PDB file of C-alpha atoms in Angstrom:
ATOM      1  CA  UNK A   1     -15.475  19.686  24.229  1.00 63.00           C
ATOM      2  CA  UNK A   2     -17.238  16.351  22.681  1.00 66.00           C
ATOM      3  CA  UNK A   3     -18.466  15.812  25.998  1.00 70.00           C
ATOM      4  CA  UNK A   4     -19.888  18.955  27.228  1.00 74.00           C
ATOM      5  CA  UNK A   5     -22.277  19.100  23.463  1.00 76.00           C
ATOM      6  CA  UNK A   6     -24.957  17.924  25.217  1.00 85.00           C
ATOM      7  CA  UNK A   7     -28.847  18.360  24.182  1.00 88.00           C
ATOM      8  CA  UNK A   8     -28.816  21.533  27.086  1.00 92.00           C
ATOM      9  CA  UNK A   9     -25.645  22.805  25.783  1.00 85.00           C
ATOM     10  CA  UNK A  10     -26.621  23.087  22.282  1.00 83.00           C
ATOM     11  CA  UNK A  11     -30.148  24.428  23.063  1.00 92.00           C
ATOM     12  CA  UNK A  12     -28.248  27.383  25.072  1.00 92.00           C
ATOM     13  CA  UNK A  13     -25.757  28.436  22.182  1.00 87.00           C
ATOM     14  CA  UNK A  14     -28.653  28.286  20.000  1.00 90.00           C
ATOM     15  CA  UNK A  15     -30.403  30.567  22.524  1.00 95.00           C
ATOM     16  CA  UNK A  16     -27.394  32.828  21.927  1.00 92.00           C
ATOM     17  CA  UNK A  17     -27.521  32.670  18.290  1.00 91.00           C
ATOM     18  CA  UNK A  18     -31.108  33.214  17.840  1.00 94.00           C
ATOM     19  CA  UNK A  19     -30.719  36.642  20.129  1.00 96.00           C
ATOM     20  CA  UNK A  20     -27.485  37.769  17.391  1.00 92.00           C
ATOM     21  CA  UNK A  21     -30.919  37.744  14.660  1.00 93.00           C
ATOM     22  CA  UNK A  22     -28.788  36.395  12.308  1.00 87.00           C
ATOM     23  CA  UNK A  23     -25.657  38.437  12.299  1.00 90.00           C
ATOM     24  CA  UNK A  24     -23.261  36.380  14.207  1.00 92.00           C
ATOM     25  CA  UNK A  25     -21.130  34.788  12.012  1.00 91.00           C
ATOM     26  CA  UNK A  26     -17.984  33.560  14.291  1.00 94.00           C
ATOM     27  CA  UNK A  27     -17.385  32.164  17.438  1.00 91.00           C
ATOM     28  CA  UNK A  28     -14.368  33.361  19.647  1.00 92.00           C
ATOM     29  CA  UNK A  29     -13.049  30.860  22.564  1.00 87.00           C
ATOM     30  CA  UNK A  30     -10.344  30.201  24.682  1.00 82.00           C
ATOM     31  CA  UNK A  31      -8.349  27.786  27.105  1.00 71.00           C
ATOM     32  CA  UNK A  32      -8.711  24.717  24.946  1.00 69.00           C
ATOM     33  CA  UNK A  33      -4.799  24.902  24.630  1.00 76.00           C
ATOM     34  CA  UNK A  34      -4.142  24.667  21.481  1.00 84.00           C
ATOM     35  CA  UNK A  35      -5.653  26.496  18.595  1.00 90.00           C
ATOM     36  CA  UNK A  36      -8.380  26.080  16.485  1.00 91.00           C
ATOM     37  CA  UNK A  37     -10.765  26.713  12.938  1.00 95.00           C
ATOM     38  CA  UNK A  38     -13.562  24.807  13.062  1.00 92.00           C
ATOM     39  CA  UNK A  39     -17.145  25.324  11.278  1.00 94.00           C
ATOM     40  CA  UNK A  40     -20.121  23.818  12.807  1.00 89.00           C
ATOM     41  CA  UNK A  41     -22.793  22.546  10.246  1.00 88.00           C
ATOM     42  CA  UNK A  42     -24.772  25.812   9.966  1.00 87.00           C
ATOM     43  CA  UNK A  43     -21.742  27.582   8.835  1.00 91.00           C
ATOM     44  CA  UNK A  44     -20.021  29.233  11.902  1.00 92.00           C
ATOM     45  CA  UNK A  45     -16.483  29.823  12.405  1.00 95.00           C
ATOM     46  CA  UNK A  46     -15.205  28.860  15.925  1.00 92.00           C
ATOM     47  CA  UNK A  47     -11.699  30.096  16.610  1.00 94.00           C
ATOM     48  CA  UNK A  48     -10.069  28.886  19.452  1.00 90.00           C
ATOM     49  CA  UNK A  49      -7.032  30.702  20.890  1.00 89.00           C
ATOM     50  CA  UNK A  50      -5.792  29.240  24.221  1.00 76.00           C
ATOM     51  CA  UNK A  51      -2.662  28.360  23.789  1.00 67.00           C
ATOM     52  CA  UNK A  52      -0.873  31.491  25.146  1.00 65.00           C
ATOM     53  CA  UNK A  53      -0.017  29.803  28.656  1.00 62.00           C
ATOM     54  CA  UNK A  54       0.410  26.341  27.430  1.00 60.00           C
ATOM     55  CA  UNK A  55      -0.360  23.501  24.669  1.00 59.00           C
ATOM     56  CA  UNK A  56      -1.843  20.018  24.659  1.00 61.00           C
ATOM     57  CA  UNK A  57       1.246  18.926  22.946  1.00 64.00           C
ATOM     58  CA  UNK A  58      -0.263  15.078  22.929  1.00 67.00           C
ATOM     59  CA  UNK A  59      -3.549  16.751  21.515  1.00 63.00           C
ATOM     60  CA  UNK A  60      -4.639  14.790  18.313  1.00 61.00           C
ATOM     61  CA  UNK A  61      -7.719  16.274  17.288  1.00 62.00           C
ATOM     62  CA  UNK A  62      -9.109  13.157  15.825  1.00 65.00           C
ATOM     63  CA  UNK A  63     -12.728  13.885  17.000  1.00 62.00           C
ATOM     64  CA  UNK A  64     -14.637  17.546  16.706  1.00 63.00           C
ATOM     65  CA  UNK A  65     -17.614  18.520  18.420  1.00 66.00           C
ATOM     66  CA  UNK A  66     -21.388  18.351  17.346  1.00 64.00           C
ATOM     67  CA  UNK A  67     -20.399  17.648  13.671  1.00 76.00           C
ATOM     68  CA  UNK A  68     -18.097  20.364  13.365  1.00 83.00           C
ATOM     69  CA  UNK A  69     -15.417  20.646  10.137  1.00 89.00           C
ATOM     70  CA  UNK A  70     -11.852  20.759  11.464  1.00 91.00           C
ATOM     71  CA  UNK A  71      -9.928  23.690   9.020  1.00 94.00           C
ATOM     72  CA  UNK A  72      -6.651  24.204  10.867  1.00 94.00           C
ATOM     73  CA  UNK A  73      -5.648  22.709  14.050  1.00 91.00           C
ATOM     74  CA  UNK A  74      -2.165  23.364  16.023  1.00 89.00           C
ATOM     75  CA  UNK A  75      -0.832  22.269  19.709  1.00 85.00           C
ATOM     76  CA  UNK A  76       1.724  24.910  19.333  1.00 86.00           C
ATOM     77  CA  UNK A  77       1.866  27.789  21.823  1.00 86.00           C
ATOM     78  CA  UNK A  78       0.489  31.427  20.098  1.00 89.00           C
ATOM     79  CA  UNK A  79      -2.783  33.045  19.648  1.00 91.00           C
ATOM     80  CA  UNK A  80      -5.257  34.991  17.312  1.00 94.00           C
ATOM     81  CA  UNK A  81      -5.487  38.187  15.767  1.00 96.00           C
ATOM     82  CA  UNK A  82      -8.557  39.022  14.814  1.00 96.00           C
ATOM     83  CA  UNK A  83      -9.102  42.052  12.557  1.00 96.00           C
ATOM     84  CA  UNK A  84     -12.419  43.689  11.223  1.00 95.00           C
ATOM     85  CA  UNK A  85     -13.340  46.368   8.576  1.00 95.00           C
ATOM     86  CA  UNK A  86     -16.756  47.678   6.804  1.00 94.00           C
ATOM     87  CA  UNK A  87     -15.811  44.767   3.758  1.00 95.00           C
ATOM     88  CA  UNK A  88     -15.204  42.024   6.054  1.00 95.00           C
ATOM     89  CA  UNK A  89     -12.734  40.626   8.239  1.00 96.00           C
ATOM     90  CA  UNK A  90      -9.695  37.768   9.019  1.00 97.00           C
ATOM     91  CA  UNK A  91      -8.382  35.703  11.611  1.00 97.00           C
ATOM     92  CA  UNK A  92      -4.532  35.174  12.124  1.00 97.00           C
ATOM     93  CA  UNK A  93      -2.834  32.414  14.044  1.00 95.00           C
ATOM     94  CA  UNK A  94       0.520  33.403  15.012  1.00 94.00           C
ATOM     95  CA  UNK A  95       3.141  31.386  17.179  1.00 90.00           C
ATOM     96  CA  UNK A  96       5.095  32.900  20.578  1.00 87.00           C
ATOM     97  CA  UNK A  97       7.089  34.553  17.862  1.00 92.00           C
ATOM     98  CA  UNK A  98       4.648  36.088  16.212  1.00 93.00           C
ATOM     99  CA  UNK A  99       4.800  33.873  12.823  1.00 96.00           C
ATOM    100  CA  UNK A 100       1.646  33.211  11.274  1.00 97.00           C
ATOM    101  CA  UNK A 101       0.860  29.563  11.570  1.00 96.00           C
ATOM    102  CA  UNK A 102      -3.001  30.072   9.714  1.00 97.00           C
ATOM    103  CA  UNK A 103      -5.209  32.502   8.512  1.00 98.00           C
ATOM    104  CA  UNK A 104      -8.507  33.118   6.921  1.00 98.00           C
ATOM    105  CA  UNK A 105     -10.756  35.794   5.436  1.00 98.00           C
ATOM    106  CA  UNK A 106     -14.341  36.286   5.345  1.00 97.00           C
ATOM    107  CA  UNK A 107     -15.989  39.084   2.547  1.00 96.00           C
ATOM    108  CA  UNK A 108     -18.803  40.267   4.264  1.00 91.00           C
ATOM    109  CA  UNK A 109     -20.997  38.423   5.983  1.00 88.00           C
ATOM    110  CA  UNK A 110     -19.133  35.142   4.372  1.00 93.00           C
ATOM    111  CA  UNK A 111     -17.303  32.326   6.076  1.00 96.00           C
ATOM    112  CA  UNK A 112     -13.775  32.801   7.144  1.00 97.00           C
ATOM    113  CA  UNK A 113     -11.954  31.105   4.600  1.00 98.00           C
ATOM    114  CA  UNK A 114      -8.411  29.824   4.466  1.00 98.00           C
ATOM    115  CA  UNK A 115      -5.500  31.871   2.816  1.00 98.00           C
ATOM    116  CA  UNK A 116      -2.367  32.390   2.794  1.00 97.00           C
ATOM    117  CA  UNK A 117      -0.467  34.633   5.582  1.00 95.00           C
ATOM    118  CA  UNK A 118       0.949  37.709   4.187  1.00 79.00           C
TER     119      UNK A 118
END
């Protein structure tokens, strides 16, 4: 949440990223009652999958926290599916009927770029 992005919070998050030694590519989060793919100014993908128990139908996604770019957002009920392999990883948001809403794919250590859902 934007209001949580205090200097203390951002410092704690940076300590976690630093502990990863440069190998963290994405942050998986939930509980926000929506689905989002954001990218931080530092290139970290943030995937919010928290609409499995309910959604905020009035969410407008007008602003992001800490200067992140919004790549996808939905207030539909759904969940995220992570698939990883030696070549990279993919993430797919699906609705409550298992229909894909949004997909992204990362090659190697690269960012998860939006792609068509096959």
